Short mmCIF file of C-alpha atoms and ligand atoms in Angstrom, two decimals:
data_model
loop_
_atom_site.label_atom_id
_atom_site.label_comp_id
_atom_site.label_asym_id
_atom_site.label_seq_id
_atom_site.Cartn_x
_atom_site.Cartn_y
_atom_site.Cartn_z
CA MET Q 268 0.00 0.00 0.00
CA THR Q 269 1.10 3.53 -0.71
CA ARG Q 270 -0.24 6.59 1.07
CA ILE Q 271 -1.61 9.31 -1.19
CA SER Q 272 -2.96 12.71 -0.35
CA LEU Q 273 -4.76 14.82 -2.91
CA THR Q 274 -7.64 17.22 -3.44
CA VAL Q 275 -10.70 15.90 -5.26
CA ASP Q 276 -13.40 18.38 -6.22
CA GLY Q 277 -12.10 20.77 -3.63
CA GLN Q 278 -11.93 18.25 -0.78
CA GLN Q 279 -8.70 17.02 0.76
CA VAL Q 280 -8.47 13.21 0.85
CA VAL Q 281 -5.82 10.87 2.27
CA ASP Q 282 -5.84 7.15 1.52
CA ASP Q 283 -3.71 4.04 1.36
CA VAL Q 284 -4.00 2.51 -2.09
CA GLU Q 285 -2.46 -0.34 -4.01
CA PRO Q 286 0.01 1.14 -6.50
CA ARG Q 287 -1.79 -0.61 -9.34
CA MET Q 288 -5.06 1.16 -8.61
CA LEU Q 289 -6.14 3.38 -11.51
CA LEU Q 290 -7.24 6.92 -10.78
CA VAL Q 291 -10.70 6.19 -12.21
CA GLN Q 292 -11.05 3.19 -9.89
CA TYR Q 293 -9.99 5.31 -6.94
CA LEU Q 294 -12.56 7.99 -7.79
CA ARG Q 295 -15.40 5.53 -8.34
CA GLU Q 296 -14.71 2.75 -5.87
CA LYS Q 297 -12.99 4.53 -2.98
CA LEU Q 298 -14.64 7.95 -3.17
CA GLY Q 299 -17.96 6.90 -4.71
CA LYS Q 300 -17.63 9.49 -7.45
CA THR Q 301 -19.40 7.43 -10.07
CA GLY Q 302 -20.08 10.46 -12.26
CA THR Q 303 -16.79 9.64 -13.95
CA VAL Q 304 -17.40 6.56 -16.08
CA VAL Q 305 -15.36 3.88 -17.86
CA GLY Q 306 -16.25 3.33 -21.49
CA CYS Q 307 -13.42 1.25 -22.85
CA ASP Q 308 -10.42 -0.91 -22.07
CA THR Q 309 -7.98 0.82 -24.38
CA SER Q 310 -7.87 4.49 -23.31
CA ASN Q 311 -9.55 5.51 -26.53
CA CYS Q 312 -13.03 6.70 -25.55
CA GLY Q 313 -12.36 9.63 -23.19
CA ALA Q 314 -15.47 8.92 -21.06
CA CYS Q 315 -13.26 8.89 -17.95
CA THR Q 316 -11.76 12.36 -18.56
CA VAL Q 317 -11.02 14.41 -15.43
CA HIS Q 318 -8.71 17.34 -14.74
CA LEU Q 319 -5.39 16.68 -13.03
CA ASP Q 320 -3.82 19.93 -11.83
CA GLY Q 321 -6.01 21.79 -14.28
CA ARG Q 322 -5.36 19.69 -17.40
CA SER Q 323 -7.59 17.02 -18.91
CA VAL Q 324 -6.40 13.41 -18.63
CA LYS Q 325 -7.93 9.99 -19.14
CA SER Q 326 -8.29 8.77 -15.56
CA CYS Q 327 -8.24 5.13 -16.70
CA ASN Q 328 -4.68 5.75 -17.91
CA VAL Q 329 -3.26 7.35 -14.75
CA LEU Q 330 -2.38 5.53 -11.53
CA ALA Q 331 -3.90 6.90 -8.32
CA VAL Q 332 -0.36 7.08 -6.89
CA GLN Q 333 0.65 9.35 -9.77
CA ALA Q 334 -2.01 11.81 -8.58
CA ASP Q 335 -0.43 12.08 -5.12
CA GLY Q 336 -0.21 15.76 -4.20
CA ALA Q 337 -2.38 16.85 -7.12
CA ALA Q 338 -5.75 18.56 -7.47
CA VAL Q 339 -8.35 16.49 -9.31
CA THR Q 340 -11.61 17.88 -10.66
CA THR Q 341 -14.32 15.50 -11.83
CA ILE Q 342 -17.65 16.14 -13.50
CA GLU Q 343 -19.10 16.14 -9.96
CA GLY Q 344 -17.04 19.17 -9.03
CA LEU Q 345 -18.14 21.45 -11.87
CA ALA Q 346 -21.51 22.68 -10.68
CA GLY Q 347 -21.72 25.43 -8.06
CA ASP Q 348 -22.38 24.56 -4.40
CA ASP Q 349 -26.02 25.60 -4.85
CA GLY Q 350 -26.37 23.22 -7.80
CA THR Q 351 -26.04 25.88 -10.51
CA LEU Q 352 -24.76 24.09 -13.58
CA HIS Q 353 -21.41 25.03 -15.05
CA PRO Q 354 -21.88 26.98 -18.32
CA VAL Q 355 -20.60 23.99 -20.31
CA GLN Q 356 -23.06 21.65 -18.59
CA GLU Q 357 -25.80 24.18 -19.27
CA ALA Q 358 -24.79 24.38 -22.94
CA PHE Q 359 -24.92 20.59 -23.39
CA ARG Q 360 -28.44 20.61 -21.94
CA GLU Q 361 -29.52 23.61 -23.96
CA CYS Q 362 -28.20 22.25 -27.28
CA HIS Q 363 -29.19 18.65 -26.68
CA GLY Q 364 -25.53 17.63 -26.87
CA LEU Q 365 -26.25 14.10 -25.71
CA GLN Q 366 -28.51 11.14 -26.23
CA CYS Q 367 -27.70 8.21 -23.93
CA GLY Q 368 -25.36 10.46 -21.94
CA PHE Q 369 -22.58 7.96 -21.38
CA CYS Q 370 -19.89 10.02 -23.12
CA THR Q 371 -21.16 13.27 -21.60
CA PRO Q 372 -19.04 13.54 -18.43
CA GLY Q 373 -15.90 13.13 -20.52
CA MET Q 374 -17.13 15.42 -23.28
CA ILE Q 375 -17.90 18.15 -20.77
CA MET Q 376 -14.57 17.83 -18.94
CA GLN Q 377 -12.67 17.92 -22.23
CA THR Q 378 -14.72 20.92 -23.41
CA VAL Q 379 -13.90 22.85 -20.23
CA ASP Q 380 -10.19 22.16 -20.88
CA LEU Q 381 -10.50 23.09 -24.55
CA LEU Q 382 -12.22 26.41 -23.82
CA ALA Q 383 -9.69 27.27 -21.12
CA GLU Q 384 -6.94 27.01 -23.72
CA ASN Q 385 -8.90 28.47 -26.64
CA PRO Q 386 -11.96 30.51 -25.60
CA SER Q 387 -13.27 31.00 -29.17
CA PRO Q 388 -12.41 27.84 -31.09
CA SER Q 389 -13.32 27.31 -34.74
CA GLU Q 390 -15.49 24.33 -35.58
CA GLU Q 391 -12.37 22.48 -36.72
CA ALA Q 392 -10.56 23.29 -33.47
CA ILE Q 393 -13.53 21.94 -31.53
CA ARG Q 394 -13.58 18.69 -33.49
CA LEU Q 395 -9.81 18.29 -33.10
CA GLY Q 396 -9.98 19.21 -29.43
CA LEU Q 397 -12.57 16.49 -28.81
CA GLU Q 398 -10.68 13.92 -30.88
CA GLY Q 399 -10.03 11.74 -27.85
CA ASN Q 400 -13.71 11.53 -26.89
CA LEU Q 401 -15.96 9.07 -28.67
CA CYS Q 402 -19.74 9.30 -28.87
CA ARG Q 403 -21.74 6.40 -30.24
CA CYS Q 404 -25.07 8.24 -30.35
CA THR Q 405 -25.13 11.84 -31.48
CA GLY Q 406 -22.98 11.97 -34.60
CA TYR Q 407 -21.20 14.83 -32.78
CA HIS Q 408 -23.09 17.74 -34.41
CA ASN Q 409 -25.01 18.76 -31.33
CA ILE Q 410 -21.93 18.28 -29.22
CA VAL Q 411 -20.04 20.73 -31.44
CA ARG Q 412 -23.01 23.11 -31.19
CA ALA Q 413 -22.98 22.83 -27.41
CA VAL Q 414 -19.30 23.75 -27.32
CA GLN Q 415 -19.95 26.72 -29.60
CA HIS Q 416 -22.86 27.74 -27.42
CA ALA Q 417 -20.72 27.57 -24.31
CA ALA Q 418 -18.03 29.61 -26.05
CA GLY Q 419 -20.59 32.16 -27.07
CA VAL Q 420 -19.51 31.83 -30.69
CA SER Q 421 -22.16 31.57 -33.39
CA ALA Q 422 -23.82 28.32 -32.43
CA GLY Q 423 -25.73 26.52 -35.12
CA SER Q 424 -23.11 27.18 -37.78
CA THR Q 425 -21.65 23.68 -37.90
CA SER Q 426 -21.21 22.02 -41.25
CA SER Q 427 -24.38 19.96 -40.78
CA ALA Q 428 -27.39 21.58 -42.39
CA GLY Q 429 -29.89 20.60 -39.69
CA GLU Q 430 -31.52 23.22 -37.49
CA GLY Q 431 -30.20 22.98 -33.96
CA ALA Q 432 -32.13 23.64 -30.80
CA THR Q 433 -29.73 26.48 -30.12
CA ALA Q 434 -30.59 29.89 -28.84
CA MET Y 224 -8.49 -3.71 -17.12
CA ILE Y 225 -6.45 -3.69 -13.88
CA PRO Y 226 -2.68 -4.25 -13.93
CA ALA Y 227 -1.12 -7.10 -11.96
CA ALA Y 228 0.17 -6.01 -8.56
CA PHE Y 229 3.54 -4.24 -8.40
CA GLU Y 230 5.65 -2.23 -5.99
CA TYR Y 231 5.98 1.48 -6.71
CA VAL Y 232 8.69 4.02 -6.13
CA ALA Y 233 8.81 7.68 -7.22
CA PRO Y 234 12.42 8.89 -6.84
CA ALA Y 235 13.19 12.59 -6.66
CA SER Y 236 16.40 12.51 -8.71
CA VAL Y 237 17.92 10.70 -11.68
CA GLU Y 238 20.56 9.22 -9.35
CA GLU Y 239 17.90 7.70 -7.08
CA ALA Y 240 16.03 6.37 -10.11
CA LEU Y 241 19.24 4.76 -11.39
CA ALA Y 242 19.84 3.21 -7.98
CA ALA Y 243 16.32 1.75 -7.98
CA LEU Y 244 16.89 0.39 -11.50
CA ALA Y 245 20.19 -1.14 -10.43
CA GLU Y 246 18.55 -2.76 -7.43
CA HIS Y 247 15.52 -4.24 -9.20
CA GLY Y 248 17.03 -4.77 -12.65
CA ASP Y 249 15.00 -7.11 -14.82
CA ASP Y 250 11.99 -6.91 -12.52
CA ALA Y 251 11.58 -3.17 -12.90
CA LYS Y 252 9.92 -0.95 -15.46
CA ILE Y 253 10.17 2.81 -15.76
CA ILE Y 254 6.97 4.81 -16.03
CA ALA Y 255 7.04 8.27 -17.61
CA GLY Y 256 3.62 9.54 -18.72
CA GLY Y 257 2.27 6.01 -18.66
CA GLN Y 258 0.32 6.53 -21.88
CA SER Y 259 1.89 3.51 -23.54
CA LEU Y 260 2.96 1.55 -20.47
CA LEU Y 261 -0.36 1.56 -18.60
CA PRO Y 262 -2.37 0.10 -21.51
CA VAL Y 263 0.27 -2.65 -21.72
CA LEU Y 264 0.08 -3.37 -17.97
CA ARG Y 265 -3.70 -3.26 -18.00
CA MET Y 266 -3.84 -5.85 -20.77
CA ARG Y 267 -1.29 -7.81 -18.74
CA LEU Y 268 1.08 -8.02 -21.68
CA ASN Y 269 3.74 -7.16 -19.12
CA ALA Y 270 3.80 -7.53 -15.33
CA PRO Y 271 6.87 -5.90 -13.75
CA GLU Y 272 7.43 -6.37 -10.03
CA TRP Y 273 8.56 -2.78 -9.62
CA VAL Y 274 7.40 0.39 -11.34
CA ILE Y 275 9.79 3.33 -11.08
CA ASP Y 276 8.05 6.65 -11.69
CA LEU Y 277 10.11 9.48 -13.22
CA GLY Y 278 7.24 11.91 -12.70
CA ARG Y 279 8.72 13.54 -9.59
CA ILE Y 280 12.10 14.37 -11.12
CA ALA Y 281 11.88 18.08 -11.92
CA SER Y 282 15.24 18.20 -13.72
CA LEU Y 283 13.88 15.97 -16.51
CA ARG Y 284 11.25 18.51 -17.50
CA GLY Y 285 11.57 21.56 -19.70
CA ILE Y 286 13.26 22.85 -22.82
CA ARG Y 287 16.61 24.59 -22.82
CA ASP Y 288 18.33 26.61 -25.53
CA GLY Y 289 21.67 24.85 -25.96
CA GLY Y 290 23.14 27.24 -28.54
CA ASP Y 291 23.19 25.18 -31.72
CA HIS Y 292 20.48 22.84 -30.44
CA LEU Y 293 17.41 22.61 -28.22
CA ALA Y 294 17.69 20.29 -25.25
CA ILE Y 295 14.30 18.73 -24.58
CA GLY Y 296 13.99 17.08 -21.15
CA ALA Y 297 12.75 13.50 -21.44
CA MET Y 298 9.78 14.14 -19.13
CA THR Y 299 8.49 17.21 -20.99
CA THR Y 300 4.92 16.44 -22.05
CA HIS Y 301 3.82 16.36 -25.67
CA HIS Y 302 1.54 19.28 -24.85
CA ASP Y 303 4.38 21.40 -23.48
CA VAL Y 304 6.73 20.58 -26.37
CA GLY Y 305 3.96 21.30 -28.87
CA GLN Y 306 3.23 24.72 -27.35
CA ASP Y 307 6.82 25.80 -26.91
CA PRO Y 308 7.84 28.89 -28.92
CA LEU Y 309 11.51 27.77 -29.00
CA VAL Y 310 10.51 24.47 -30.60
CA HIS Y 311 8.35 26.31 -33.10
CA GLU Y 312 11.20 28.61 -34.01
CA HIS Y 313 14.10 26.16 -34.11
CA ALA Y 314 12.58 22.75 -34.81
CA LEU Y 315 9.29 23.39 -36.56
CA LEU Y 316 9.09 19.77 -37.72
CA VAL Y 317 8.66 18.62 -34.10
CA SER Y 318 5.80 21.09 -33.52
CA LYS Y 319 4.11 19.91 -36.71
CA ALA Y 320 4.34 16.24 -35.77
CA ILE Y 321 2.97 16.82 -32.26
CA THR Y 322 -0.16 18.52 -33.61
CA HIS Y 323 -1.06 15.12 -35.05
CA LEU Y 324 -0.03 12.98 -32.10
CA ALA Y 325 -2.78 11.18 -30.13
CA ASP Y 326 -5.38 13.44 -28.50
CA ALA Y 327 -5.37 16.34 -26.03
CA GLN Y 328 -5.69 14.17 -22.91
CA VAL Y 329 -2.86 11.86 -23.97
CA ARG Y 330 -0.68 14.85 -24.90
CA HIS Y 331 -1.16 16.25 -21.38
CA ARG Y 332 0.42 13.11 -19.85
CA GLY Y 333 2.59 11.46 -22.51
CA THR Y 334 6.21 12.61 -22.67
CA PHE Y 335 8.70 13.33 -25.43
CA GLY Y 336 11.27 10.94 -23.95
CA GLY Y 337 8.70 8.26 -23.16
CA ALA Y 338 7.42 8.16 -26.71
CA LEU Y 339 10.95 7.91 -28.14
CA ALA Y 340 12.07 5.31 -25.56
CA HIS Y 341 8.96 3.28 -26.36
CA ALA Y 342 10.14 3.12 -30.01
CA ASP Y 343 6.84 2.11 -31.53
CA PRO Y 344 7.56 2.00 -35.27
CA ALA Y 345 4.20 3.76 -35.76
CA GLY Y 346 5.05 6.45 -33.17
CA ASP Y 347 5.01 9.99 -34.52
CA LEU Y 348 8.17 11.39 -32.95
CA GLY Y 349 10.84 9.00 -34.21
CA ALA Y 350 10.85 10.17 -37.83
CA PRO Y 351 11.11 13.88 -36.96
CA ALA Y 352 13.81 13.21 -34.34
CA LEU Y 353 15.76 11.18 -36.90
CA ALA Y 354 15.25 13.62 -39.78
CA LEU Y 355 16.55 16.49 -37.62
CA GLY Y 356 19.66 14.51 -36.62
CA SER Y 357 18.90 14.48 -32.89
CA THR Y 358 21.23 13.19 -30.18
CA PHE Y 359 19.88 11.10 -27.30
CA VAL Y 360 21.42 11.65 -23.88
CA VAL Y 361 21.32 8.49 -21.82
CA GLN Y 362 22.43 8.22 -18.18
CA GLY Y 363 23.49 5.02 -16.45
CA PRO Y 364 25.60 3.83 -13.52
CA GLY Y 365 28.77 4.58 -15.50
CA GLY Y 366 27.76 8.16 -16.34
CA THR Y 367 26.23 9.84 -19.34
CA ARG Y 368 26.58 8.94 -23.01
CA GLU Y 369 25.30 10.54 -26.20
CA VAL Y 370 23.69 8.35 -28.82
CA PRO Y 371 23.11 9.66 -32.36
CA ALA Y 372 19.59 9.12 -33.74
CA GLU Y 373 20.95 6.72 -36.37
CA GLU Y 374 22.04 4.35 -33.59
CA PHE Y 375 19.23 5.01 -31.10
CA PHE Y 376 16.46 3.07 -32.85
CA VAL Y 377 17.48 -0.58 -32.92
CA ASP Y 378 14.33 -2.52 -33.75
CA LEU Y 379 10.62 -2.78 -33.03
CA PHE Y 380 10.17 -1.33 -29.48
CA GLU Y 381 13.92 -1.55 -28.98
CA THR Y 382 16.41 1.29 -28.51
CA ALA Y 383 20.06 1.72 -27.55
CA ILE Y 384 19.00 2.47 -23.92
CA SER Y 385 20.16 -0.49 -21.84
CA GLU Y 386 18.26 -1.88 -18.87
CA ASP Y 387 20.24 0.05 -16.27
CA GLU Y 388 19.95 3.39 -18.11
CA ILE Y 389 17.49 6.26 -18.39
CA LEU Y 390 16.93 8.61 -21.31
CA THR Y 391 17.33 12.08 -19.81
CA GLU Y 392 17.36 14.52 -22.71
CA VAL Y 393 17.01 14.75 -26.47
CA ARG Y 394 19.12 17.34 -28.27
CA VAL Y 395 17.56 18.58 -31.46
CA PRO Y 396 19.86 20.62 -33.73
CA LYS Y 397 18.38 23.99 -34.64
CA HIS Y 398 16.93 24.24 -38.13
CA ASP Y 399 16.11 27.94 -38.18
CA GLY Y 400 14.14 29.06 -41.20
CA TRP Y 401 13.53 25.53 -42.46
CA GLY Y 402 9.96 24.84 -43.59
CA ALA Y 403 8.37 21.70 -42.23
CA ALA Y 404 5.39 19.39 -42.62
CA TYR Y 405 4.18 16.11 -41.13
CA GLU Y 406 1.80 14.14 -43.35
CA LYS Y 407 0.08 11.39 -41.42
CA PHE Y 408 -2.28 8.87 -42.97
CA VAL Y 409 -4.77 7.36 -40.53
CA ARG Y 410 -7.92 5.34 -40.81
CA ILE Y 411 -9.56 6.78 -37.69
CA ALA Y 412 -9.01 9.86 -35.52
CA HIS Y 413 -6.33 10.16 -32.80
CA GLN Y 414 -4.39 7.06 -33.76
CA TRP Y 415 -1.03 5.89 -34.95
CA PRO Y 416 -0.35 6.33 -38.68
CA ILE Y 417 -0.50 3.61 -41.30
CA VAL Y 418 2.38 5.61 -42.81
CA ALA Y 419 3.55 9.14 -42.03
CA VAL Y 420 6.22 11.37 -43.54
CA ALA Y 421 8.20 14.06 -41.72
CA ALA Y 422 9.79 16.55 -44.11
CA THR Y 423 11.82 19.67 -43.49
CA VAL Y 424 13.46 21.79 -46.17
CA ARG Y 425 15.76 24.78 -46.48
CA MET Y 426 14.88 26.94 -49.45
CA ASP Y 427 17.18 28.97 -51.66
CA GLY Y 428 14.88 31.28 -53.59
CA ASP Y 429 12.46 29.04 -55.47
CA ALA Y 430 14.60 25.95 -55.18
CA ILE Y 431 15.08 23.42 -52.42
CA ALA Y 432 18.62 23.75 -51.11
CA GLU Y 433 18.50 20.89 -48.62
CA ALA Y 434 15.85 18.43 -47.49
CA ARG Y 435 15.49 15.90 -44.67
CA VAL Y 436 12.77 13.31 -44.90
CA GLY Y 437 11.90 10.77 -42.19
CA LEU Y 438 9.41 7.94 -42.63
CA THR Y 439 7.11 6.52 -39.92
CA ASN Y 440 5.95 2.89 -40.00
CA MET Y 441 7.93 1.96 -43.09
CA GLY Y 442 10.02 -0.61 -41.22
CA SER Y 443 10.81 -1.76 -37.70
CA THR Y 444 12.39 1.64 -36.92
CA PRO Y 445 11.97 5.15 -38.31
CA VAL Y 446 14.06 5.59 -41.47
CA ARG Y 447 15.39 8.45 -43.60
CA ALA Y 448 14.33 8.57 -47.27
CA ARG Y 449 17.93 9.10 -48.36
CA ALA Y 450 17.35 8.73 -52.10
CA THR Y 451 14.61 11.34 -51.99
CA GLU Y 452 16.73 13.70 -49.91
CA ALA Y 453 19.61 13.48 -52.40
CA ALA Y 454 17.30 13.93 -55.39
CA LEU Y 455 15.69 17.03 -53.84
CA SER Y 456 18.83 19.05 -53.40
CA GLY Y 457 18.87 21.95 -55.85
CA VAL Y 458 15.50 21.02 -57.36
CA PRO Y 459 12.93 23.75 -58.08
CA ALA Y 460 10.04 23.42 -55.65
CA THR Y 461 7.51 22.54 -58.32
CA GLU Y 462 4.98 19.72 -58.39
CA GLU Y 463 6.99 17.85 -61.09
CA GLY Y 464 10.40 18.35 -59.52
CA VAL Y 465 9.25 17.21 -56.09
CA ALA Y 466 7.14 14.31 -57.42
CA ALA Y 467 10.15 12.83 -59.24
CA ALA Y 468 12.20 12.86 -56.03
CA ALA Y 469 9.30 11.64 -53.91
CA ALA Y 470 8.87 8.62 -56.17
CA LEU Y 471 12.11 7.31 -54.61
CA ALA Y 472 10.82 7.60 -51.02
CA ALA Y 473 10.24 3.88 -50.43
CA GLU Y 474 13.68 2.83 -51.73
CA GLY Y 475 15.41 0.53 -49.28
CA THR Y 476 12.46 0.37 -46.87
CA ASN Y 477 10.91 -2.79 -45.47
CA PRO Y 478 7.34 -1.86 -44.50
CA PRO Y 479 5.06 -4.24 -42.61
CA SER Y 480 1.87 -5.81 -43.96
CA ASP Y 481 -1.13 -5.78 -41.64
CA LEU Y 482 -4.88 -5.26 -41.62
CA ASN Y 483 -4.45 -1.58 -42.49
CA GLY Y 484 -2.50 -2.25 -45.65
CA ASP Y 485 0.13 -4.49 -47.21
CA ALA Y 486 3.72 -3.53 -47.83
CA ASP Y 487 3.16 -2.41 -51.44
CA TYR Y 488 0.30 -0.19 -50.39
CA ARG Y 489 2.57 1.40 -47.78
CA ARG Y 490 5.34 1.94 -50.36
CA HIS Y 491 2.85 3.74 -52.55
CA LEU Y 492 1.56 5.79 -49.61
CA ALA Y 493 5.11 6.80 -48.73
CA THR Y 494 5.69 8.32 -52.19
CA VAL Y 495 2.37 10.21 -52.16
CA LEU Y 496 2.79 11.52 -48.60
CA THR Y 497 6.42 12.49 -49.28
CA ARG Y 498 5.38 14.58 -52.27
CA ARG Y 499 2.71 16.34 -50.20
CA ALA Y 500 4.94 16.83 -47.16
CA VAL Y 501 7.86 18.25 -49.15
CA LEU Y 502 5.64 20.60 -51.16
CA THR Y 503 3.98 21.85 -47.98
CA ALA Y 504 7.33 22.24 -46.22
CA ALA Y 505 8.53 24.24 -49.23
CA GLY Y 506 5.49 26.50 -48.92
CA ARG Y 507 3.89 25.12 -52.08
CA GLY Y 508 1.34 22.81 -50.40
C1 FAD P 17 -5.36 6.74 -27.02
C2 FAD P 17 -3.90 6.89 -27.35
C3 FAD P 17 -3.55 7.35 -28.61
C4 FAD P 17 -2.21 7.51 -28.94
N1 FAD P 17 -1.91 7.96 -30.19
C5 FAD P 17 -0.62 8.13 -30.53
C6 FAD P 17 -0.27 8.64 -31.81
O1 FAD P 17 -1.13 8.97 -32.64
N2 FAD P 17 1.05 8.78 -32.10
C7 FAD P 17 2.04 8.45 -31.20
O2 FAD P 17 3.20 8.60 -31.53
N3 FAD P 17 1.73 7.99 -29.98
C8 FAD P 17 0.44 7.83 -29.62
N4 FAD P 17 0.15 7.35 -28.36
C9 FAD P 17 1.26 7.02 -27.42
C10 FAD P 17 1.78 8.26 -26.71
O3 FAD P 17 2.57 9.03 -27.60
C11 FAD P 17 2.62 7.96 -25.48
O4 FAD P 17 2.68 9.14 -24.76
C12 FAD P 17 4.05 7.59 -25.70
O5 FAD P 17 4.14 6.56 -26.61
C13 FAD P 17 4.70 7.11 -24.41
O6 FAD P 17 5.11 8.18 -23.62
P1 FAD P 17 4.90 8.12 -22.06
O7 FAD P 17 5.60 9.27 -21.50
O8 FAD P 17 3.48 7.99 -21.78
O9 FAD P 17 5.72 6.79 -21.69
P2 FAD P 17 5.34 5.51 -20.83
O10 FAD P 17 4.09 4.90 -21.33
O11 FAD P 17 5.41 5.85 -19.39
O12 FAD P 17 6.59 4.59 -21.18
C14 FAD P 17 6.72 3.98 -22.45
C15 FAD P 17 7.94 3.04 -22.44
O13 FAD P 17 9.16 3.79 -22.45
C16 FAD P 17 9.94 3.51 -21.28
N5 FAD P 17 10.45 4.82 -20.85
C17 FAD P 17 9.71 5.95 -20.69
N6 FAD P 17 10.49 6.99 -20.37
C18 FAD P 17 11.76 6.52 -20.31
C19 FAD P 17 13.02 7.14 -20.04
N7 FAD P 17 13.13 8.46 -19.77
N8 FAD P 17 14.13 6.36 -20.08
C20 FAD P 17 14.04 5.04 -20.37
N9 FAD P 17 12.87 4.42 -20.66
C21 FAD P 17 11.75 5.14 -20.62
C22 FAD P 17 8.98 2.86 -20.30
O14 FAD P 17 9.66 1.97 -19.45
C23 FAD P 17 8.02 2.14 -21.23
O15 FAD P 17 8.56 0.92 -21.63
C24 FAD P 17 -1.19 7.19 -27.99
C25 FAD P 17 -1.54 6.72 -26.73
C26 FAD P 17 -2.89 6.57 -26.40
C27 FAD P 17 -3.25 6.06 -25.03
S1 FES P 18 -12.43 4.61 -20.13
FE1 FES P 18 -10.75 5.93 -20.16
S2 FES P 18 -10.53 6.34 -22.25
FE2 FES P 18 -12.16 4.90 -22.25
S1 FES P 19 -24.60 10.32 -26.03
FE1 FES P 19 -24.46 8.17 -26.08
S2 FES P 19 -22.31 7.91 -26.32
FE2 FES P 19 -22.53 10.00 -26.60
#
């Protein structure tokens, strides 16, 4: 066992973990933060995306011991204390950027990272920025719209012709 | 999904890491960003008894101007290398290749040294490092040695780093003013290339004065397209001139055949991607 001490969604935690424990396992099984999900076995899908010291990572591809001393933010730490949704969460709801919702925690965490680095991304930059996040339902158009909506750039101008439910 | 059990140590210095390696030898594995190692451990293709984490060694991170070269610390992440203005200015080919490497999350963790030490023939950094004539600085119990790129890549997933050594730094000679392009052919997003071509050129007016071309996944290691490089020198940067030289790109290569394409298909791809990469690098793309 190895002792780790880190901040998760603003709370300090200290635990003894097996070195082989993955960060996603630690979050879900030790801390009960099941908002972060596992969608694959190959680190391809991005469903498990969280922020480690402010940058997006795939938590299925990081050991919990590697996060010792770090600050982790999960999808459960985005909303305000009073339950107010984060603007990116709000945008996904507004633009119907999900169907089954399984990819959504990862999509939202990656979008927050993307917009922190590039507050007004082009459609291409959005698609490239979300390259590591797979969605089996939406065909991505409404996800791209949601990101544009959150960025406050002309939502509804993606290359698909369909009318979005955007404001 | 879950790796087999192992013991873990996160040394604070290269010396401590080398001591841990010396102590555990064959039973130990180094972890850098973990973006290649953890998938391997999770699939239980490997089960080391010890995992030695280089993540706490600050001296292995960062990029230094070394005069005629850039010294890239082995633990510098893909993201940080890709964003670095010095790299953009002095080794544009590296910046170009990183834009196409994996996805944002993997680039936040994966490291420059880890990717090169991993030596996946489909990895995107080997061909640029080779084309730019990089030197690999490797530290072991007996001190530090410098390995030229030509000798660093030995075979599939095999480099000149021996079991008791650590890659600490990669020195990339400055190529100021050279144009660059990385043409990567993939079947699906954020994945390793079927074939990719790293090209960098120095122009003299409208002609190509010098060119360096590295090929990804055209053999068990990255290779230089020497015949193409020789044929490009002094050639006007026109579609015809470049196409004739690019037609030689697959000479002397030994590409694999797999589900993505057989060897002949890869040879053809190499010539097409070389033409595109060189034209783009020459500003004619
Ligand atoms: C979803 C996904 C997509 C990817 N797509 C691409 C892609 O398109 N192109 C691409 O090139 N790569 C891709 N990768 C791999 C990525 O580039 C990895 O970051 C890289 O291959 C390994 O770097 P790392 O720092 O994570 O090394 P690790 O995984 O920690 O280590 C890799 C190997 O190198 C050894 N090692 C690491 N550092 C050192 C050192 N300093 N000295 C000695 N040995 C060392 C380790 O022991 C291990 O055997 C992808 C990975 C994933 C998960
Ligand atoms: S569960 Fe982590 S990338 Fe799929
Ligand atoms: S909404 Fe179902 S996977 Fe994206």
